[in-house]
Every structure is written in structure tokens, then in C-alpha cells.
Amino acid sequence: MTKTDNLTNASQRAQPGGSHFIGGTYVEDTMGEEILSLYPATQEVIARVHSATPAIITKAVASARTGFAIWRSMAPAERSRVLRKAADLMRERNRELSELETLDTGKPLQETLVADAASGAEALEYFASVAATSNGEHIDLGGSYALTKREPLGICLGIGAWNYPIQIAAWKAAPALAAGNAMIFKPSEVTCLSALKLAEIFREAGLPDGVFNVVQAYREAAASLVSHPEIAKVSLTGSVPTGMKVAEKAASQLKHMSLELGGKSPIVIFEDSDIDNAVAAAMNANFYSTGQICSNGTRVFVHSSIKDEFLKRLKERTEKILIGDPLNEDTQLGPLVSKAQLEKVMDYIAIGQSEGAVLYAGGGRPQVAGLGRGLFVEPTIFTEVKDDMRIACEEIFGPVMCVLDFDDEADVIRRANNTEFGLAAAVFTKDIQRAYRVIDQLEAGTCWINNYNLTPVEMPFGGFKNSGIGRENGQWALDQYSQVKSIYVEMGDVEAGW
């Protein structure tokens, strides 16, 4: 099958039945501003939807209110069965969902087949088991006693990012629904399609109408959702500036919130590290998803005694990365998601050179046969990077790695922590005592020893400082979508002082 056939067949399936999914069905309102989904490898339009009007928002909230009343009253085991069925359906349709995600994001099919819908299915399956086993407690007070029970918050608003659209939708929906809430999910306007497929799957799995709704929205409509008085909780994945604006709006009404924001994460590679493993992890931490991952380890601190060998092996492997058509399963690196992101990344590459960093590899715009309009950037490595350079301080969100060297443990810890961010960090060493000692001092919410960017659903994921509030995944996530009710039970008489 040719490249054109791949695109034609996939894009024919991309146009949804409507812009929004509300109350168990597609809903359209063409009065809203048009949103285009573009295939980043060609800039072709693969689908058109419309931003929500006030009428759509009103309809979505009413639908969620109705769905919530039904869903919260169902037994946890019933909710568990629905989530498990949805996970099974996601796995059955993994190919279809992965192709759609590739069209919407430009990420290689080689990647989306294993990392996107599959990860979403894992989250649904995990929280299905959590839903069935989550209980309150009995507190013995010596005759009388107290009970606690977990209750849902109500209608939760999930706001997704464009780098992992269906994964983020599932990561937010799974704990929210497991706890008995309803959700309105707003995808990024850059990647608007796969959340609608998730809504279809939920309905087929038996989720009551209105429990999971998808609303497309540009900034103004999204802001009205955040401010809506019936929204009990807001969960955002996005940039730090967006997170601050959402937090301000949510806090003004004392809404629950969780924010998974940006990062400029350090990887610290000591002299006793396995160099090949460290190189592989640094590449995964900078070039996977074309570098468009919030937790990426974009500041790679390498001990000066092994820096030359590390760089040599890193360059050899980087130059072998296959850039090409994302729908070809041999492709290892696809385009950036949008023209705006491309311009941002290329600007940072120019800034790095102007600041005096050495462009050690990449930095250009590769020409891919038949994809002349594709938003491709070579995987890029800067060396001789100083801590105060903009490329070392600011989140680039593209395939750009900064390599810095160090000699002293205490000094590299200080430098690694010298950032407004605190999403992730890693240490590479064969000395497990040193590994724990350094990890304990790194100011980051998600850390790895001798690996990078593995995010099993059982492990909480999130950051410190400006990288966010709260956590995705793990048992801890359920706490953020529920509230505890305490009940005192008197077994004796009531005494009064008068």
C-alpha cells in the first residue's frame, strides 16, 4: 500500500459524526468557530469540528448532571465492569485508534501502536480494579464508632494536551469515573479527534449517557467551562502559563483542581554508569514523540570523565534515527504537531547557537520524500551548554537535547534543582547508595534510577514547584476525584450540661 493510500484510507475514517459527544450521541452546532485537524506530515485537513457555543456548554453540563445522578448510585462493582469493558474495546481497536492518533499528532505509528491507546486501556483496567475494591473504614471509639466513606465530587472537567490526546483523556476519565463522577472532557484544539472515539467506546461499554462528554473549545469557551458553577473539579494537562490561568479561575470558586504542567527535567549521569544505557535513556528522554513530552529529560548532566565517550555514542545512534512518513511503521521520528510548534523549536535552535552553545548534531529541517510540507526537525544535540542559557532554562518541547558536564555530586544536585520546574528527574549510576542519596535531594515529583520516562499506571505521576499540583495515576489519583465523609455513630445516651 502506498503512502497516499495509507493517508486516504485513514483520513476517510477521521471525520467524526459531530463536533461534540454529549449525552451518548454526537452533537453539532456550526455557529461555533471552526477547528481544523491537520496531518502534520502533509498539512492536509483530515477533519473539521466547531468550538462550543454557550448552548453546547449548557447542554453538556445538563447531560453530565443527569448522568452523574445515575452513575454515582451504581455499585462500585458495576462501575468496574463498565471500565473493564471499555479497556477491552480500546485494545480491540488499538490499530484504528493508533492510526487516528498518528493523523492528528504526527507521531509515528510505530509509537502510537504501543504508547497511546494502549496506555489509556491500562488506566481504565487499573481503575476498574480500584473501583471494585475501594472502601471506607470503621473507626472503633470504644463503644461508639465512626465510619468514613468516599463520595464523588460531581462533574469534573478534564482539559487535555495535544501530545498524548487519547492517553490523557483516559488517564483523567479512569479515576474520575471509578470514583463515581461524571466528566466533561475538552481536548486540545490541535488534536480534537481521538477523545470522541473514547466517548463512543464508553457508550458501547455500557456507560450511562452523560457520564462522559466531549466538548471542543477554543480559549473563551474553555474558560467558561472552568468558571461554570456546576463544575466541581478541574484537571488540566498543559503549559505553566495556562495552568496558572486555570488555577486562578478555579481557585476563585474553591474548586478542586489538579494540574500537570511543564518541565525542564535533569538526567544526571555519573562516571560509573553503563554508557549505552545512559545514551538510550537520553535519546528516549529527548527524541521520543519528537521531543513533545512534558517530563522529558532535556538537561543531560554527564560526568566530565565520560562525556567524550557518551557524546560519541550518542551522536552515532542519533544519526541513525529514521525520519519519515508517520504512517509507515518503520519510521522512528515524525513531524512536530503544528506550524506554531515548529517555529518555536527552530527559534530555540537559533537562540542556542547565538548564546554560544555548540550545535553538535542536527538542528536542520530534513526533506522527506513526498512530504515537502511536513513539519520535520532533525533530532538536535547541543553541547557546551551553560546553566543560564535559555535553551537550558526554558521548555522547548521539541527534539532538542542540552548536554552539560559536571565533576562534583553536590554541585550537580544544586544545578539540577536550579529551575522553576520540578516534574521529573533521573540518576544513572551503578552505586545504589549514591542513586538513592541523589534522588532524595532532587526536587522533582517523578524520578527514575537507571531509566527514564517509564510511567506505569500503578505509579503516581506529577511534579513539584511550577510543574503542577496533584498526581495522575496510582491509588493516589482516586483521592483527587473523591471526598471523604465522616460519620459518627453514637451507641449510648446523649448527655447535656444543662
Tab-separated table of C-alpha atoms in Angstrom, residues 35-321:
chain	number	residue	atom	x	y	z
A	35	ILE	CA	-11.424	23.928	14.292
A	36	LEU	CA	-9.268	22.113	11.732
A	37	SER	CA	-7.356	18.911	12.337
A	38	LEU	CA	-4.246	18.914	10.138
A	39	TYR	CA	-1.977	15.957	9.398
A	40	PRO	CA	1.440	17.314	10.463
A	41	ALA	CA	3.303	15.275	7.826
A	42	THR	CA	1.489	16.969	4.919
A	43	GLN	CA	-0.568	19.832	6.403
A	44	GLU	CA	-3.675	18.304	4.819
A	45	VAL	CA	-7.024	18.827	6.561
A	46	ILE	CA	-8.259	15.477	7.853
A	47	ALA	CA	-11.275	16.687	9.856
A	48	ARG	CA	-13.294	19.764	10.762
A	49	VAL	CA	-15.155	20.435	14.009
A	50	HIS	CA	-16.530	23.542	15.734
A	51	SER	CA	-15.824	25.189	19.056
A	52	ALA	CA	-18.586	25.065	21.640
A	53	THR	CA	-21.225	27.755	21.768
A	54	PRO	CA	-22.896	28.699	25.075
A	55	ALA	CA	-25.776	26.430	24.096
A	56	ILE	CA	-23.409	23.465	23.720
A	57	ILE	CA	-21.851	24.125	27.116
A	58	THR	CA	-25.266	24.346	28.744
A	59	LYS	CA	-26.267	21.074	27.088
A	60	ALA	CA	-23.055	19.329	28.181
A	61	VAL	CA	-23.424	20.391	31.814
A	62	ALA	CA	-27.090	19.341	31.899
A	63	SER	CA	-26.195	16.000	30.389
A	64	ALA	CA	-23.394	15.453	32.904
A	65	ARG	CA	-25.723	16.358	35.758
A	66	THR	CA	-28.208	13.702	34.634
A	67	GLY	CA	-25.510	11.092	34.035
A	68	PHE	CA	-23.892	11.749	37.390
A	69	ALA	CA	-27.129	11.065	39.274
A	70	ILE	CA	-27.308	7.620	37.663
A	71	TRP	CA	-23.608	6.729	37.784
A	72	ARG	CA	-22.960	7.672	41.404
A	73	SER	CA	-25.806	5.419	42.569
A	74	MET	CA	-24.404	2.341	40.842
A	75	ALA	CA	-22.442	-0.173	42.893
A	76	PRO	CA	-18.654	0.073	42.546
A	77	ALA	CA	-18.585	-3.410	41.029
A	78	GLU	CA	-20.989	-2.258	38.301
A	79	ARG	CA	-18.812	0.737	37.532
A	80	SER	CA	-15.826	-1.585	37.448
A	81	ARG	CA	-17.412	-3.804	34.791
A	82	VAL	CA	-18.059	-0.821	32.518
A	83	LEU	CA	-14.488	0.455	32.797
A	84	ARG	CA	-13.061	-3.011	32.197
A	85	LYS	CA	-15.223	-3.454	29.105
A	86	ALA	CA	-14.051	-0.082	27.804
A	87	ALA	CA	-10.435	-1.169	28.313
A	88	ASP	CA	-11.102	-4.339	26.318
A	89	LEU	CA	-12.666	-2.356	23.479
A	90	MET	CA	-9.711	0.018	23.368
A	91	ARG	CA	-7.367	-2.925	22.980
A	92	GLU	CA	-9.521	-4.488	20.266
A	93	ARG	CA	-9.452	-1.201	18.320
A	94	ASN	CA	-5.873	-0.289	19.054
A	95	ARG	CA	-4.906	-0.161	15.378
A	96	GLU	CA	-7.766	2.153	14.432
A	97	LEU	CA	-7.157	4.424	17.420
A	98	SER	CA	-3.408	4.493	16.774
A	99	GLU	CA	-3.835	5.486	13.138
A	100	LEU	CA	-6.181	8.272	14.177
A	101	GLU	CA	-3.705	9.475	16.787
A	102	THR	CA	-0.911	9.466	14.206
A	103	LEU	CA	-3.010	11.521	11.787
A	104	ASP	CA	-3.904	14.014	14.495
A	105	THR	CA	-0.488	14.371	16.153
A	106	GLY	CA	2.075	13.302	13.539
A	107	LYS	CA	3.612	10.805	15.958
A	108	PRO	CA	4.942	7.666	14.232
A	109	LEU	CA	2.566	4.731	14.060
A	110	GLN	CA	5.415	2.640	15.468
A	111	GLU	CA	4.964	4.665	18.647
A	112	THR	CA	1.202	5.163	18.830
A	113	LEU	CA	0.574	1.424	18.456
A	114	VAL	CA	2.274	0.777	21.796
A	115	ALA	CA	2.158	4.015	23.786
A	116	ASP	CA	-1.137	5.876	23.346
A	117	ALA	CA	-4.432	3.997	23.312
A	118	ALA	CA	-2.671	1.028	24.925
A	119	SER	CA	-1.683	3.195	27.886
A	120	GLY	CA	-5.232	4.518	28.115
A	121	ALA	CA	-6.573	0.964	28.226
A	122	GLU	CA	-4.165	0.138	31.048
A	123	ALA	CA	-5.506	3.089	33.058
A	124	LEU	CA	-9.117	2.019	32.579
A	125	GLU	CA	-8.287	-1.551	33.564
A	126	TYR	CA	-6.340	-0.453	36.639
A	127	PHE	CA	-9.037	1.873	37.933
A	128	ALA	CA	-11.680	-0.751	37.198
A	129	SER	CA	-9.980	-2.901	39.827
A	130	VAL	CA	-9.621	0.063	42.172
A	131	ALA	CA	-13.309	0.935	41.814
A	132	ALA	CA	-14.360	-2.556	42.851
A	133	THR	CA	-12.177	-2.637	45.968
A	134	SER	CA	-12.218	0.914	47.293
A	135	ASN	CA	-13.846	1.039	50.722
A	136	GLY	CA	-14.171	3.346	53.680
A	137	GLU	CA	-13.083	2.493	57.195
A	138	HIS	CA	-14.571	1.599	60.562
A	139	ILE	CA	-13.020	3.503	63.470
A	140	ASP	CA	-13.549	1.949	66.908
A	141	LEU	CA	-14.142	4.663	69.512
A	142	GLY	CA	-14.723	2.316	72.449
A	143	GLY	CA	-18.421	1.640	72.252
A	144	SER	CA	-19.447	4.268	69.777
A	145	TYR	CA	-17.707	4.275	66.416
A	146	ALA	CA	-17.128	6.291	63.289
A	147	LEU	CA	-17.386	5.415	59.635
A	148	THR	CA	-15.798	7.022	56.639
A	149	LYS	CA	-16.943	6.746	53.061
A	150	ARG	CA	-15.641	8.166	49.825
A	151	GLU	CA	-18.081	10.184	47.761
A	152	PRO	CA	-17.641	11.582	44.238
A	153	LEU	CA	-17.118	15.288	43.707
A	154	GLY	CA	-19.716	15.721	40.966
A	155	ILE	CA	-18.996	16.968	37.451
A	156	CYS	CA	-15.286	17.048	36.660
A	157	LEU	CA	-13.737	18.974	33.797
A	158	GLY	CA	-10.766	17.360	32.083
A	159	ILE	CA	-8.616	19.549	29.832
A	160	GLY	CA	-6.238	17.669	27.569
A	161	ALA	CA	-2.962	18.460	25.843
A	162	TRP	CA	-2.051	17.716	22.235
A	163	ASN	CA	0.922	15.405	22.737
A	164	TYR	CA	-0.932	12.336	24.082
A	165	PRO	CA	-4.614	13.045	23.337
A	166	ILE	CA	-6.307	9.698	23.991
A	167	GLN	CA	-3.938	8.692	26.765
A	168	ILE	CA	-4.588	11.920	28.667
A	169	ALA	CA	-8.351	11.574	28.160
A	170	ALA	CA	-8.253	8.055	29.593
A	171	TRP	CA	-5.857	8.971	32.401
A	172	LYS	CA	-8.308	11.625	33.576
A	173	ALA	CA	-11.517	9.736	32.903
A	174	ALA	CA	-10.456	6.481	34.573
A	175	PRO	CA	-10.073	7.708	38.176
A	176	ALA	CA	-12.890	10.244	37.802
A	177	LEU	CA	-15.360	7.610	36.655
A	178	ALA	CA	-14.067	4.977	39.065
A	179	ALA	CA	-14.888	7.356	41.919
A	180	GLY	CA	-18.428	7.861	40.596
A	181	ASN	CA	-18.082	11.278	38.965
A	182	ALA	CA	-19.267	12.497	35.579
A	183	MET	CA	-16.755	14.176	33.261
A	184	ILE	CA	-16.746	16.766	30.528
A	185	PHE	CA	-13.519	16.417	28.574
A	186	LYS	CA	-12.121	19.217	26.433
A	187	PRO	CA	-9.430	18.046	24.018
A	188	SER	CA	-6.744	20.361	22.735
A	189	GLU	CA	-7.995	22.223	19.681
A	190	VAL	CA	-4.849	20.983	17.906
A	191	THR	CA	-5.786	17.306	18.392
A	192	CYS	CA	-9.543	17.098	18.609
A	193	LEU	CA	-10.418	13.624	17.350
A	194	SER	CA	-9.486	10.633	19.492
A	195	ALA	CA	-11.367	11.719	22.636
A	196	LEU	CA	-14.555	11.395	20.592
A	197	LYS	CA	-13.658	7.763	19.845
A	198	LEU	CA	-13.121	7.183	23.561
A	199	ALA	CA	-16.614	8.561	24.203
A	200	GLU	CA	-18.026	6.104	21.653
A	201	ILE	CA	-16.217	3.256	23.389
A	202	PHE	CA	-17.538	4.254	26.808
A	203	ARG	CA	-21.090	4.249	25.494
A	204	GLU	CA	-20.631	0.834	23.894
A	205	ALA	CA	-19.176	-0.467	27.151
A	206	GLY	CA	-22.385	0.464	28.978
A	207	LEU	CA	-21.539	3.829	30.494
A	208	PRO	CA	-24.797	5.718	31.133
A	209	ASP	CA	-25.421	8.611	28.764
A	210	GLY	CA	-24.000	11.879	30.012
A	211	VAL	CA	-21.327	10.428	32.273
A	212	PHE	CA	-18.533	11.160	29.779
A	213	ASN	CA	-18.990	14.051	27.386
A	214	VAL	CA	-16.535	15.594	24.918
A	215	VAL	CA	-16.708	19.299	24.128
A	216	GLN	CA	-14.426	21.025	21.614
A	217	ALA	CA	-13.499	24.520	22.694
A	218	TYR	CA	-11.211	27.407	21.923
A	219	ARG	CA	-9.924	29.551	24.777
A	220	GLU	CA	-13.046	31.597	25.537
A	221	ALA	CA	-15.367	28.585	25.586
A	222	ALA	CA	-12.861	26.607	27.654
A	223	ALA	CA	-12.672	29.436	30.187
A	224	SER	CA	-16.439	29.420	30.561
A	225	LEU	CA	-16.317	25.710	31.346
A	226	VAL	CA	-13.664	26.238	34.031
A	227	SER	CA	-15.793	29.001	35.583
A	228	HIS	CA	-19.113	27.148	35.360
A	229	PRO	CA	-20.621	26.883	38.860
A	230	GLU	CA	-21.585	23.217	38.394
A	231	ILE	CA	-18.031	22.098	37.637
A	232	ALA	CA	-16.663	20.659	40.887
A	233	LYS	CA	-13.124	19.851	39.798
A	234	VAL	CA	-10.747	20.850	37.014
A	235	SER	CA	-7.905	18.610	35.851
A	236	LEU	CA	-5.550	20.164	33.312
A	237	THR	CA	-2.560	18.879	31.394
A	238	GLY	CA	-0.822	21.795	29.715
A	239	SER	CA	1.717	24.583	29.938
A	240	VAL	CA	2.657	26.524	33.071
A	241	PRO	CA	1.062	29.805	31.860
A	242	THR	CA	-2.184	28.003	31.014
A	243	GLY	CA	-2.099	26.183	34.348
A	244	MET	CA	-1.762	29.440	36.250
A	245	LYS	CA	-4.748	30.950	34.461
A	246	VAL	CA	-6.884	27.862	35.065
A	247	ALA	CA	-5.795	27.728	38.718
A	248	GLU	CA	-6.771	31.355	39.233
A	249	LYS	CA	-10.241	30.793	37.804
A	250	ALA	CA	-10.800	27.540	39.690
A	251	ALA	CA	-9.483	28.913	42.985
A	252	SER	CA	-11.853	31.885	42.826
A	253	GLN	CA	-14.693	29.384	43.308
A	254	LEU	CA	-12.752	26.982	45.581
A	255	LYS	CA	-12.952	24.186	43.032
A	256	HIS	CA	-10.859	21.076	43.392
A	257	MET	CA	-8.024	21.063	40.865
A	258	SER	CA	-5.055	19.064	39.664
A	259	LEU	CA	-2.501	20.485	37.245
A	260	GLU	CA	0.083	18.502	35.277
A	261	LEU	CA	2.275	21.151	33.697
A	262	GLY	CA	5.654	21.618	32.053
A	263	GLY	CA	9.195	20.640	32.883
A	264	LYS	CA	12.878	21.098	32.166
A	265	SER	CA	13.993	17.904	33.798
A	266	PRO	CA	17.548	16.797	34.610
A	267	ILE	CA	19.237	13.481	33.925
A	268	VAL	CA	22.407	13.054	35.987
A	269	ILE	CA	24.862	10.516	34.539
A	270	PHE	CA	27.726	9.565	36.844
A	271	GLU	CA	31.090	8.199	35.777
A	272	ASP	CA	30.265	4.588	36.730
A	273	SER	CA	27.103	4.469	34.593
A	274	ASP	CA	26.502	1.964	31.847
A	275	ILE	CA	27.099	4.402	28.988
A	276	ASP	CA	24.969	2.567	26.412
A	277	ASN	CA	22.010	2.509	28.790
A	278	ALA	CA	22.513	6.188	29.597
A	279	VAL	CA	22.656	7.069	25.890
A	280	ALA	CA	19.474	5.076	25.186
A	281	ALA	CA	17.641	6.778	28.046
A	282	ALA	CA	18.807	10.251	26.995
A	283	MET	CA	17.541	9.599	23.467
A	284	ASN	CA	14.192	8.341	24.773
A	285	ALA	CA	14.041	11.380	27.041
A	286	ASN	CA	14.544	13.854	24.195
A	287	PHE	CA	13.515	12.364	20.847
A	288	TYR	CA	10.534	10.101	21.602
A	289	SER	CA	7.315	11.758	20.370
A	290	THR	CA	9.623	14.202	18.550
A	291	GLY	CA	10.547	15.595	21.954
A	292	GLN	CA	6.981	16.678	22.726
A	293	ILE	CA	6.720	15.191	26.230
A	294	CYS	CA	6.385	17.320	29.367
A	295	SER	CA	8.585	15.064	31.502
A	296	ASN	CA	11.460	14.910	29.004
A	297	GLY	CA	14.974	14.977	30.435
A	298	THR	CA	16.215	17.849	28.321
A	299	ARG	CA	19.107	18.816	30.620
A	300	VAL	CA	21.552	15.917	30.441
A	301	PHE	CA	24.338	16.314	33.005
A	302	VAL	CA	27.248	13.998	32.128
A	303	HIS	CA	30.305	13.492	34.318
A	304	SER	CA	33.246	15.093	32.575
A	305	SER	CA	35.329	11.888	32.700
A	306	ILE	CA	32.910	10.062	30.391
A	307	LYS	CA	31.469	12.994	28.431
A	308	ASP	CA	33.514	12.428	25.247
A	309	GLU	CA	32.618	8.746	25.027
A	310	PHE	CA	28.983	9.472	25.883
A	311	LEU	CA	28.736	12.099	23.129
A	312	LYS	CA	30.416	9.871	20.574
A	313	ARG	CA	27.954	7.026	21.120
A	314	LEU	CA	25.025	9.447	21.374
A	315	LYS	CA	25.814	11.045	18.017
A	316	GLU	CA	26.323	7.698	16.285
A	317	ARG	CA	22.909	6.474	17.405
A	318	THR	CA	21.119	9.777	16.840
A	319	GLU	CA	22.272	9.983	13.219
A	320	LYS	CA	20.689	6.571	12.555
A	321	ILE	CA	17.175	7.663	13.577
